[in-house]
Amino acid sequence: MTDHTPFHDLDTYIALPRLGGLALSRDGQRLVTTVTTLNPERTGYTTALWELDPAGERPARRLTRSAKGEASAAFTAAGDLLFTSARPDPDGSGKPDDPPRAALWSLPAAGGEARIVATAPGGLSGVLCAAAAEVVSVVAPVLPGAGDLSADGALRRTRKEAKVEAILHSSYPVREWDHDLGPDQPRRFAAELSGLTDEPARPMPGSSSDDATELPGRLVLRQLTGAGRALLSHSAELSPDGTTLVTTWSVPAPGAAERSTLVAIDVATGERRVLVDDPDAFAYSPAISPDGALVAYVRDTLTTPERAPRQHLMVVPLAGGEPRPVAAAWDRWPASVAWLPDGAALVVTADDDGRAPVFLVDLTEDAIPQRVTSDDAAFTEVRVAPDGTLYALRSSYAAPAEPVRIDLPGFLAAAGERRPVAAQLLRSPAPSPGLPGTLRELEAVAADGVRIRGWLALPEGASPERPAPLLLWIHGGPLSSWNAWSWRWNPWLMVAEGYAVLLPDPALSTGYGQEFVQRGWGRWGAEPFTDLMAITDAAEALPEVDRSRVAAMGGSFGGYMANWAAGHTDRFRAIVTHASLWALDQFGPTTDFAYYWQREMTPEMAVANSPHRFVGQIRTPMLVIHGDRDYRVPIGEGLRLWYELLTASGLPADEDGNTAHRFLYFPNENHWVLSPQHAKVWYQTVLAFLAGQLLGTSAEYPEILG
């Protein structure tokens, strides 16, 4: 086996540059992406903006350089590049003791240095630019008692000086993923870019960085939305003429729940009107047509314990009217929506059979979406040029995100039956690394006759003479699919150590139709589990796989399923369970969005599907991993699992406290374990644990753990 790929060395792997995000200028001539790289201390990542050549001829060119990094890139109608960054103000208008907050910066299309054009006491994000007007909208977090940004700055100073961090809540939720919600709340602001002068910012008498919107050379941010939590996790878009902001708007629902409506906000007056208020569904991902007449969006039905969600495309007139379905019979779930330049059709991405292709969808109810891309890959960040050419990021388990061009005009002009086209790779600032093995598809048939598929990554040299140990890696979600590259959950690091890694899509996975989701709904311990066992059987039957050395692992829902497998089969020699659900009656009310859980499972279903009831049947060594700042699957799940493994499992600790189980705990990490130094420890520990159980070698855990 070769040992020269980045996956053979964790330090090299963690330092690989990573692409994310894509911004296209209005004329289609400029394309910008974000590149994430490891900081000099190797304890975090920073981002920079790079310009790509849409023709794929010139090498990528770096646009920004700062230790604080840059994000939220967007082109104005005039071609200037806006972005956010917490880097120092070169004009020195901020106070030295101010905490760094992301400001809005502008990099002129004609050339020159970037400069700050807007600030807010709590920082700025969520940059939106109108396609045909000099209007920008940004998000600023504002304390609920503040009427404007100036008052927000004063309130923040008061809290800081008094060292008060308490938060008074009157609604749910109170936290999300890895952070507490509040006390500030997101509000949308708008500004006229045409009123921006070239005069640099300078302090006015008595001013501070909190009054920055009053400084010369800065945009005057006009507040569009007031106090409230309606814009938590919202998605929005400006109309091409800049007169209207369309955004999701969260409203309360029974049982401490919420759902998402669509509203249109007049940018000049802040007047808000409801576009879509569907009591049976969420509305999200609004996309406004080029002529400003229609809004496309995704309708996501509210679930019940008996009914899985159903997602499909809708359009509604921006002026107001009844929404209508598009491609109503399509049973794939749209992930992103964009318009063709003439407004005649939609460009949509959706999970499909272990991929996420680009589809073209006419605006009729009975439309049959046409697959545009032939690549065995997932597409994100799709941008449409004026001539209809598409630009996107493409990834798969064969390569991380890469910038590509898609010849949609050629697809549309094809004589006779249209056939999917292959995307053309552009010159990337982050070339794809070489792999330590090969990728293939694997299929099996479930007990009920349903086809189950997945990806299998095999190490170089695996053969009937040298079969590789097998690692079943179960995805999270559970409404997701193993179809796109993940830097955090990467099978090639395991393949580089000689493991064959199976990435299956069992029941509840997306991209296989509505019934495939429904067959596992509220039945986590049934079809999802038996599907996994069926495709593991198929992998074990391959001559390149050693069926006597098999392990399982997973995170979140995948961790739940690892726990369930531990109590229902002894076929695995080791199990790794990360951020996992253990006692479902305990998990339900304590997760950050408990009302989602209540919609999915009744108390009786939760008990029936809870892994903790089978702890006595666990005889497989388990590595438990959990972060204390995980609010999606709270730390109590990991703590209880660890205690019950040691006291009640079929493989308990002995009288001296010795155990084959291990618990890797991260006090400051969340659901994913994102900091590079901890991600390295995560992989080192997992690999050591697996080696001790599957390879017969002594487990050498990271020395840095003490």
XYZ file of C-alpha atoms in Angstrom:
706
model
C 0.000 0.000 0.000
C 1.274 3.478 -0.823
C 1.901 5.732 2.156
C 2.258 9.126 0.491
C -1.295 10.489 0.469
C -2.383 13.221 2.924
C -4.624 10.655 4.618
C -1.619 8.758 5.926
C -0.688 11.669 8.197
C -3.245 13.479 10.348
C -1.225 16.692 10.513
C -1.062 16.850 6.728
C -4.748 16.019 6.376
C -5.901 18.643 8.867
C -3.857 21.299 7.044
C -5.446 20.650 3.625
C -7.211 23.770 2.237
C -10.990 23.531 1.876
C -13.439 25.285 -0.446
C -16.847 26.608 0.547
C -19.298 29.143 -0.856
C -19.583 30.657 -4.322
C -20.498 34.175 -5.502
C -21.068 35.171 -9.143
C -21.133 38.731 -10.434
C -24.237 39.964 -12.233
C -22.515 39.875 -15.649
C -21.216 36.350 -15.048
C -17.598 37.446 -15.528
C -16.352 37.120 -11.944
C -16.559 34.100 -9.658
C -15.413 34.125 -6.023
C -15.068 31.313 -3.514
C -13.891 30.992 0.094
C -10.829 28.930 1.002
C -10.364 27.738 4.585
C -6.848 27.055 5.859
C -5.235 26.091 9.147
C -3.949 28.959 11.284
C -0.243 29.146 12.277
C -1.006 27.821 15.775
C -2.830 24.824 14.257
C -5.701 25.401 16.708
C -8.240 26.926 14.351
C -9.074 27.793 10.772
C -9.164 31.068 8.892
C -10.819 31.958 5.597
C -9.858 34.024 2.568
C -11.610 35.017 -0.654
C -10.226 33.766 -3.961
C -11.295 34.679 -7.472
C -11.777 31.871 -9.989
C -11.646 32.121 -13.756
C -15.134 31.194 -15.067
C -13.507 30.035 -18.313
C -11.250 27.635 -16.432
C -8.068 28.963 -18.057
C -6.355 31.254 -15.554
C -5.235 30.079 -12.107
C -7.209 31.193 -9.081
C -6.184 34.541 -7.535
C -6.255 35.387 -3.839
C -8.206 38.560 -3.038
C -8.039 38.935 0.748
C -5.499 38.262 3.484
C -6.160 38.710 7.173
C -5.779 36.703 10.345
C -9.475 37.201 11.101
C -10.604 35.882 7.720
C -13.425 36.903 5.408
C -16.895 35.504 4.671
C -20.371 36.246 3.210
C -19.067 37.325 -0.203
C -21.612 38.970 -2.508
C -21.361 41.116 -5.634
C -23.218 44.408 -5.911
C -25.039 45.333 -9.110
C -22.076 47.573 -10.001
C -19.625 44.702 -9.554
C -18.028 45.639 -6.226
C -17.360 42.710 -3.908
C -18.852 42.940 -0.428
C -17.789 40.659 2.409
C -17.713 40.518 6.198
C -14.607 40.389 8.356
C -13.512 41.166 11.915
C -10.080 42.316 10.761
C -8.846 45.698 12.060
C -10.169 48.908 10.550
C -7.293 50.572 8.656
C -8.874 53.979 9.378
C -8.664 53.316 13.116
C -12.175 54.477 13.952
C -12.779 51.638 16.440
C -11.714 51.752 20.074
C -8.628 49.609 20.909
C -10.505 47.709 23.616
C -13.498 46.904 21.422
C -14.041 43.158 20.882
C -13.547 42.249 17.225
C -16.897 42.215 15.422
C -17.500 41.368 11.786
C -17.948 44.533 9.717
C -19.130 44.916 6.120
C -16.251 45.585 3.730
C -16.197 46.597 0.064
C -13.543 45.690 -2.507
C -14.068 47.975 -5.535
C -14.499 46.383 -8.948
C -12.164 49.000 -10.424
C -9.378 48.009 -8.044
C -7.971 49.422 -4.851
C -7.955 48.456 -1.206
C -10.912 47.024 0.670
C -12.501 49.300 3.259
C -15.222 49.121 5.881
C -18.600 50.417 4.707
C -20.846 49.397 7.623
C -20.586 48.180 11.218
C -22.870 47.219 14.087
C -22.132 46.665 17.794
C -22.899 42.947 17.541
C -21.339 42.455 14.099
C -22.797 41.951 10.637
C -23.525 38.857 8.534
C -25.957 37.517 5.933
C -25.023 39.854 3.072
C -27.599 40.102 0.264
C -27.249 42.300 -2.837
C -29.953 43.203 -5.333
C -29.119 41.989 -8.840
C -30.126 45.183 -10.664
C -30.066 47.911 -7.998
C -27.513 49.345 -5.602
C -29.227 47.949 -2.509
C -27.731 45.697 0.160
C -29.278 43.930 3.147
C -27.381 42.619 6.173
C -28.146 40.936 9.485
C -27.169 42.457 12.815
C -27.906 40.885 16.216
C -29.641 43.455 18.439
C -30.697 43.297 22.089
C -34.500 43.153 22.311
C -34.747 46.320 24.395
C -32.784 48.401 21.878
C -34.664 50.456 19.356
C -31.656 50.988 17.095
C -27.970 50.152 16.753
C -26.852 53.069 18.904
C -29.059 51.946 21.804
C -27.851 48.379 21.239
C -24.253 49.503 21.695
C -25.106 51.298 24.944
C -26.937 48.256 26.336
C -24.049 45.983 25.422
C -21.593 48.244 27.237
C -23.819 48.240 30.326
C -23.981 44.421 30.391
C -20.240 44.126 29.801
C -19.299 46.581 32.551
C -21.685 44.907 35.014
C -20.381 41.447 33.981
C -23.953 40.230 33.488
C -24.507 37.277 31.158
C -27.997 36.247 32.311
C -30.695 35.762 29.667
C -34.432 36.046 30.302
C -36.480 33.895 27.911
C -40.163 34.070 27.101
C -40.250 31.538 24.249
C -38.695 28.317 22.964
C -36.031 27.261 21.945
C -33.382 28.672 24.288
C -30.293 27.200 22.619
C -29.227 25.705 19.297
C -26.504 23.187 18.385
C -23.591 24.620 20.412
C -24.644 28.081 21.577
C -27.184 29.799 23.783
C -29.833 31.868 22.040
C -30.073 35.461 23.191
C -30.060 37.881 24.658
C -29.652 39.504 21.234
C -31.802 38.565 18.251
C -31.165 38.876 14.502
C -32.683 41.808 12.643
C -32.480 42.681 8.963
C -31.187 46.053 7.792
C -30.950 47.620 4.338
C -28.864 50.384 2.800
C -28.518 52.263 -0.467
C -25.069 51.645 -1.920
C -25.489 54.607 -4.256
C -25.272 56.918 -1.244
C -21.872 55.609 -0.231
C -19.101 58.157 -0.668
C -15.419 57.514 -1.172
C -14.592 59.630 1.859
C -12.881 57.450 4.482
C -14.458 57.006 7.882
C -13.250 59.341 10.614
C -14.464 59.719 14.197
C -16.971 62.474 14.830
C -16.991 64.371 18.149
C -18.181 62.056 20.918
C -18.536 59.064 18.579
C -17.417 55.463 19.181
C -17.357 52.309 17.148
C -20.952 51.725 18.291
C -22.013 54.860 16.391
C -20.211 53.832 13.220
C -23.268 54.111 10.991
C -23.135 57.880 11.551
C -19.541 58.199 10.333
C -18.722 59.635 6.893
C -17.894 56.923 4.391
C -20.265 54.450 6.037
C -23.633 53.171 4.898
C -26.676 54.265 6.836
C -28.294 50.971 7.871
C -32.064 51.207 7.814
C -33.839 48.747 10.102
C -36.372 46.517 8.315
C -37.371 44.218 11.175
C -37.764 44.892 14.870
C -37.379 42.954 18.076
C -38.339 39.299 18.114
C -37.062 35.853 17.173
C -38.757 35.591 13.788
C -35.445 35.619 11.897
C -33.664 32.871 13.809
C -32.110 30.577 11.161
C -33.925 32.439 8.391
C -33.274 32.410 4.644
C -33.935 35.497 2.534
C -33.446 37.141 -0.861
C -33.706 40.658 -2.290
C -35.796 41.269 -5.389
C -33.715 42.199 -8.455
C -34.855 45.827 -8.267
C -33.998 46.016 -4.564
C -37.471 47.126 -3.490
C -38.537 43.970 -1.641
C -36.949 41.555 0.797
C -38.535 38.093 0.897
C -37.642 36.106 3.983
C -38.751 33.182 6.070
C -40.531 34.354 9.215
C -40.855 32.087 12.223
C -44.199 32.087 14.015
C -45.259 30.287 17.213
C -47.113 26.982 17.003
C -48.803 24.864 19.695
C -46.646 22.932 22.141
C -43.755 25.417 22.372
C -43.174 24.766 18.664
C -42.653 27.045 15.701
C -43.081 26.954 11.957
C -41.783 29.077 9.113
C -43.900 31.386 6.951
C -42.814 33.610 4.055
C -43.133 37.386 4.221
C -42.347 40.252 1.846
C -40.869 43.414 3.378
C -40.859 46.773 1.602
C -37.230 47.920 1.697
C -38.171 51.614 1.684
C -40.770 51.529 4.482
C -40.248 48.258 6.361
C -43.899 47.370 5.795
C -44.363 43.608 6.048
C -47.000 41.447 4.379
C -47.498 37.691 4.457
C -46.870 35.740 1.265
C -47.262 32.179 2.560
C -48.766 31.074 5.861
C -49.407 27.357 5.633
C -50.592 25.832 8.934
C -49.492 22.372 7.776
C -45.974 23.131 6.614
C -42.749 25.110 6.832
C -41.799 27.406 3.946
C -38.121 28.057 3.278
C -35.423 28.771 0.625
C -37.214 31.623 -1.178
C -35.891 32.490 -4.661
C -37.290 35.471 -6.576
C -37.695 35.257 -10.368
C -35.572 37.573 -12.569
C -38.619 39.707 -13.426
C -39.621 39.940 -9.771
C -43.039 38.418 -10.382
C -42.766 35.034 -8.651
C -41.179 33.511 -5.587
C -40.166 29.857 -5.675
C -39.759 28.111 -2.346
C -39.713 24.701 -0.681
C -42.739 23.453 1.249
C -41.850 21.061 4.077
C -44.874 19.434 5.693
C -45.212 19.192 9.454
C -44.640 15.675 10.671
C -46.641 13.425 12.939
C -45.561 10.166 14.590
C -47.289 8.376 11.728
C -46.292 10.606 8.796
C -42.790 11.519 7.617
C -42.127 14.975 6.176
C -42.813 15.656 2.503
C -40.855 18.353 0.698
C -41.695 19.805 -2.683
C -41.432 22.912 -4.841
C -43.954 25.757 -4.817
C -44.301 29.174 -6.458
C -46.287 32.179 -5.260
C -46.778 35.630 -6.858
C -44.643 38.279 -5.159
C -47.559 40.694 -5.398
C -49.691 38.215 -3.437
C -51.907 35.301 -4.355
C -52.334 31.576 -3.921
C -49.252 29.349 -3.923
C -49.232 26.521 -6.447
C -47.177 23.308 -6.612
C -44.443 22.634 -9.159
C -43.581 19.060 -10.175
C -46.031 17.835 -7.547
C -45.418 14.134 -8.200
C -41.635 14.362 -7.799
C -40.607 12.417 -4.709
C -37.128 13.887 -4.339
C -36.514 16.635 -1.790
C -35.221 19.923 -3.270
C -32.187 21.259 -1.415
C -31.601 24.496 -3.355
C -33.584 26.542 -5.865
C -32.472 29.060 -8.519
C -34.083 30.589 -11.617
C -33.055 30.509 -15.264
C -32.335 34.016 -16.585
C -35.569 34.071 -18.587
C -37.642 32.865 -15.630
C -39.001 29.919 -17.615
C -37.756 27.160 -15.311
C -36.006 26.386 -12.039
C -32.554 24.920 -11.422
C -32.788 22.598 -8.422
C -30.468 20.260 -6.531
C -31.786 17.204 -4.694
C -30.443 14.003 -3.144
C -30.858 11.154 -5.594
C -29.552 7.587 -5.257
C -26.356 8.456 -3.403
C -25.755 11.630 -5.428
C -27.167 15.153 -5.467
C -27.441 16.156 -9.144
C -28.656 19.371 -10.725
C -32.181 19.177 -12.145
C -34.130 21.433 -14.487
C -37.781 21.874 -13.493
C -40.514 23.532 -15.542
C -43.058 25.660 -13.688
C -46.033 23.345 -14.161
C -47.696 21.139 -11.577
C -47.173 18.005 -13.671
C -43.573 18.824 -14.654
C -41.093 15.952 -14.732
C -37.681 17.211 -13.557
C -34.836 16.573 -15.983
C -31.448 15.570 -14.637
C -28.806 17.988 -15.965
C -25.556 16.579 -14.516
C -24.190 13.101 -15.129
C -21.486 13.207 -12.436
C -21.539 10.715 -9.566
C -21.402 13.640 -7.175
C -23.323 16.162 -5.097
C -23.686 19.768 -6.270
C -24.082 22.802 -4.025
C -23.824 26.592 -4.343
C -25.351 26.579 -7.838
C -25.080 30.004 -9.511
C -26.703 30.931 -12.845
C -24.911 33.246 -15.314
C -26.831 35.557 -17.697
C -26.265 33.144 -20.609
C -27.631 30.229 -18.557
C -24.254 28.662 -17.773
C -24.183 27.188 -14.285
C -21.348 27.377 -11.775
C -21.307 25.206 -8.669
C -19.241 23.307 -6.152
C -19.074 19.556 -6.794
C -18.058 16.938 -4.253
C -18.340 13.215 -3.627
C -16.466 10.610 -1.651
C -13.967 10.593 -4.497
C -13.075 14.299 -4.117
C -13.784 17.287 -1.846
C -15.572 20.410 -3.046
C -14.290 21.622 -6.418
C -15.500 24.553 -8.566
C -17.152 23.479 -11.823
C -18.946 24.902 -14.845
C -22.064 23.186 -16.189
C -23.042 23.688 -19.834
C -26.770 24.143 -19.362
C -27.145 26.023 -22.692
C -25.682 22.994 -24.475
C -28.009 20.711 -22.538
C -31.029 22.806 -23.542
C -29.963 23.019 -27.182
C -29.423 19.285 -27.594
C -31.367 17.846 -30.479
C -33.692 14.991 -29.633
C -33.631 13.529 -26.130
C -31.680 15.610 -23.652
C -28.907 13.723 -21.908
C -27.165 14.732 -18.667
C -23.822 16.455 -19.132
C -20.586 16.192 -17.173
C -19.461 19.260 -15.255
C -16.160 20.848 -16.299
C -13.618 21.350 -13.522
C -12.321 24.907 -13.091
C -8.846 25.741 -11.797
C -9.129 25.481 -8.034
C -7.008 27.075 -5.298
C -7.393 23.807 -3.369
C -6.578 20.829 -5.623
C -8.103 17.509 -4.631
C -5.758 15.194 -2.698
C -4.808 11.732 -3.874
C -6.755 8.871 -2.294
C -5.344 5.803 -0.536
C -7.833 3.442 -2.161
C -10.778 3.043 -4.483
C -14.494 3.772 -4.256
C -17.263 1.505 -5.483
C -21.002 1.101 -5.063
C -22.545 -1.765 -3.155
C -26.142 -2.959 -3.102
C -28.201 -5.385 -1.050
C -31.832 -6.434 -0.772
C -33.620 -5.847 2.532
C -35.922 -8.398 4.155
C -38.953 -6.635 2.666
C -37.410 -6.712 -0.824
C -36.342 -3.058 -0.910
C -33.035 -2.202 -2.595
C -30.390 -0.841 -0.207
C -27.260 0.838 -1.536
C -24.103 2.545 -0.283
C -20.493 3.397 -1.027
C -17.584 1.124 -0.171
C -14.074 2.574 0.124
C -11.422 -0.144 -0.235
C -7.743 0.258 0.653
C -5.053 -0.318 -1.933
C -3.900 -3.915 -1.847
C -7.159 -5.363 -0.536
C -7.623 -8.757 -2.193
C -8.826 -12.298 -1.468
C -5.283 -13.019 -0.316
C -5.162 -9.900 1.878
C -8.752 -9.102 2.882
C -9.279 -5.833 4.737
C -11.092 -5.476 8.078
C -14.485 -3.815 7.608
C -15.766 -0.658 9.274
C -19.503 0.062 8.992
C -19.903 3.855 9.251
C -23.530 4.926 9.829
C -24.566 8.439 8.801
C -26.352 10.934 11.035
C -29.448 12.921 10.308
C -31.197 10.557 10.001
C -32.767 12.336 7.007
C -29.570 12.511 4.968
C -27.357 10.531 2.612
C -23.704 9.592 2.223
C -23.328 11.542 -1.040
C -20.983 14.483 -0.395
C -17.453 14.832 0.908
C -17.085 15.510 4.628
C -13.895 16.836 6.159
C -15.142 15.913 9.617
C -16.405 12.376 8.892
C -13.854 11.204 6.374
C -13.545 7.490 5.544
C -10.184 7.822 3.765
C -8.340 8.307 7.046
C -9.566 4.844 8.016
C -8.821 3.436 4.568
C -5.243 4.696 4.873
C -4.924 2.475 7.971
C -6.065 -0.552 5.999
C -9.810 -0.619 6.697
C -12.562 -1.103 4.151
C -15.218 1.483 5.005
C -18.895 0.922 4.215
C -21.093 4.037 3.900
C -24.683 2.785 3.538
C -28.002 4.613 3.151
C -30.600 2.673 5.181
C -34.298 3.477 5.638
C -34.845 7.170 6.502
C -32.089 8.182 4.054
C -32.943 10.829 1.477
C -32.694 10.421 -2.272
C -34.646 7.170 -2.635
C -38.213 8.388 -2.626
C -40.835 9.243 -0.069
C -41.664 5.645 0.790
C -38.043 4.899 1.639
C -38.194 7.595 4.322
C -41.651 6.542 5.482
C -40.681 2.884 6.018
C -38.307 3.913 8.795
C -40.363 6.739 10.262
C -40.851 6.257 13.997
C -39.270 2.799 13.600
C -35.597 3.604 14.183
C -34.823 0.205 15.648
C -36.607 -1.694 12.862
C -35.967 -1.146 9.127
C -32.992 1.239 9.537
C -31.235 -1.430 11.595
C -32.162 -4.420 9.437
C -31.164 -2.486 6.293
C -27.734 -1.888 7.804
C -27.331 -5.555 8.644
C -28.359 -6.574 5.112
C -25.788 -4.374 3.384
C -23.123 -5.346 5.938
C -23.814 -8.965 4.947
C -23.236 -7.987 1.309
C -19.936 -6.296 2.173
C -18.749 -9.253 4.221
C -19.423 -11.533 1.262
C -16.825 -9.708 -0.861
C -13.517 -11.571 -1.194
C -11.593 -8.343 -0.426
C -13.240 -8.078 3.010
C -12.319 -10.016 6.151
C -15.666 -10.927 7.696
C -13.996 -12.009 10.928
C -12.856 -8.445 11.675
C -15.806 -6.063 11.515
C -16.555 -2.916 13.540
C -19.307 -0.283 13.492
C -19.348 3.415 14.210
C -21.586 6.441 13.835
C -22.379 9.914 15.133
C -25.672 11.515 16.199
C -28.360 9.270 14.668
C -25.481 7.088 13.503
C -24.388 6.926 17.145
C -27.920 5.973 18.129
C -27.834 3.169 15.593
C -24.401 2.066 16.863
C -25.895 1.852 20.359
C -28.898 -0.084 19.048
C -26.630 -2.491 17.186
C -24.551 -3.025 20.339
C -27.633 -4.297 22.159
C -28.966 -6.398 19.281
C -25.988 -8.184 17.730
C -22.568 -9.501 18.679
C -21.268 -9.505 15.097
C -19.061 -6.428 15.651
C -15.742 -6.673 17.462
C -15.782 -2.964 18.359
C -18.301 -0.106 18.276
C -17.601 3.644 18.272
C -20.546 5.836 19.254
C -20.224 9.615 18.916
C -22.725 12.232 20.202
C -25.256 9.435 20.435
C -28.825 9.106 21.626
C -29.110 6.544 24.409
C -32.289 6.952 26.488
C -34.939 8.415 24.192
C -37.362 9.396 26.956
C -34.553 11.476 28.471
C -33.317 12.820 25.129
C -36.663 14.074 23.810
C -37.362 16.926 26.260
C -33.695 17.977 26.612
C -32.566 18.335 22.993
C -32.421 21.927 21.726
C -35.490 21.506 19.477
C -37.655 19.177 21.517
C -40.819 19.928 19.565
C -39.332 18.331 16.434
C -38.865 15.162 18.433
C -42.404 15.276 19.802
C -43.730 15.437 16.250
C -41.793 12.323 15.286
C -42.334 9.912 18.170
C -44.963 9.251 20.783
C -43.728 8.378 24.297
C -44.552 4.746 23.560
C -42.548 4.790 20.304
C -39.604 6.417 22.078
C -39.521 3.677 24.694
C -39.862 0.919 22.097
C -36.920 2.308 20.097
C -34.664 3.266 23.012
C -31.236 1.527 23.079
C -30.831 1.880 26.846
C -33.339 -0.927 27.463
C -30.884 -3.420 25.960
C -27.746 -2.473 27.867
C -27.616 -5.917 29.489
C -27.146 -7.488 26.064
C -24.100 -5.387 25.161
C -20.975 -7.549 25.067
C -19.025 -5.542 22.511
C -16.291 -3.091 23.610
C -17.536 0.460 22.999
C -15.781 3.800 22.617
C -18.153 6.560 23.744
C -17.389 10.107 22.516
C -19.254 13.247 23.537
C -18.759 17.022 23.719
C -20.122 18.969 26.666
C -21.385 21.807 24.451
C -23.516 19.491 22.350
C -27.037 20.853 22.673
C -28.568 18.761 19.888
C -27.714 15.518 21.730
C -27.055 16.751 25.273
C -24.129 15.447 27.293
C -26.512 13.597 29.603
C -26.901 10.949 26.903
C -23.168 10.217 26.889
C -22.866 10.338 30.687
C -25.727 7.922 31.214
C -24.496 5.588 28.485
C -21.027 5.505 30.049
C -22.353 4.802 33.554
C -24.696 2.057 32.399
C -22.005 0.396 30.268
C -19.828 0.105 33.363
C -22.595 -1.048 35.700
C -25.232 -2.894 33.683
C -23.829 -4.073 30.345
C -22.835 -7.606 29.511
C -19.242 -6.373 29.565
C -19.081 -4.370 32.814
C -16.067 -3.058 34.691
C -14.377 -5.570 36.977
C -13.889 -5.177 40.721
C -10.785 -3.057 40.145
C -12.652 -0.736 37.778
C -10.978 -2.056 34.631
C -13.090 -2.079 31.495
C -12.780 -2.711 27.775
C -14.982 0.348 27.158
C -13.571 3.852 26.747
C -15.048 7.375 27.058
C -13.481 10.278 25.131
C -14.875 13.524 26.553
C -14.452 17.039 25.122
C -15.400 19.761 27.647
C -15.405 22.564 25.047
C -16.550 20.825 21.867
C -20.002 20.489 20.380
C -21.888 18.001 18.236
C -19.119 17.665 15.647
C -15.759 18.341 17.401
C -14.538 21.024 15.028
C -11.278 22.477 16.328
C -8.344 20.925 14.433
C -6.371 19.858 17.493
C -9.398 18.017 18.897
C -10.350 16.514 15.532
C -6.832 15.067 15.436
C -7.224 13.586 18.929
C -10.636 12.216 17.872
C -9.191 10.284 14.933
C -6.111 9.145 16.866
C -8.290 7.762 19.654
C -10.745 6.056 17.315
C -7.946 4.461 15.312
C -6.180 3.280 18.472
C -9.383 1.762 19.846
C -10.181 -0.021 16.578
C -6.625 -1.299 16.226
C -6.736 -2.790 19.691
C -9.957 -4.672 18.941
C -9.590 -5.557 15.246
C -5.894 -5.622 14.436
C -4.614 -7.240 17.603
C -2.152 -4.426 18.256
C -1.740 -2.622 21.559
C -3.905 0.483 21.656
C -1.588 3.497 21.666
C -3.781 6.425 22.589
C -2.571 9.993 21.967
C 0.195 10.945 24.364
C -1.269 14.423 24.675
C -4.273 12.976 26.530
C -1.953 12.366 29.435
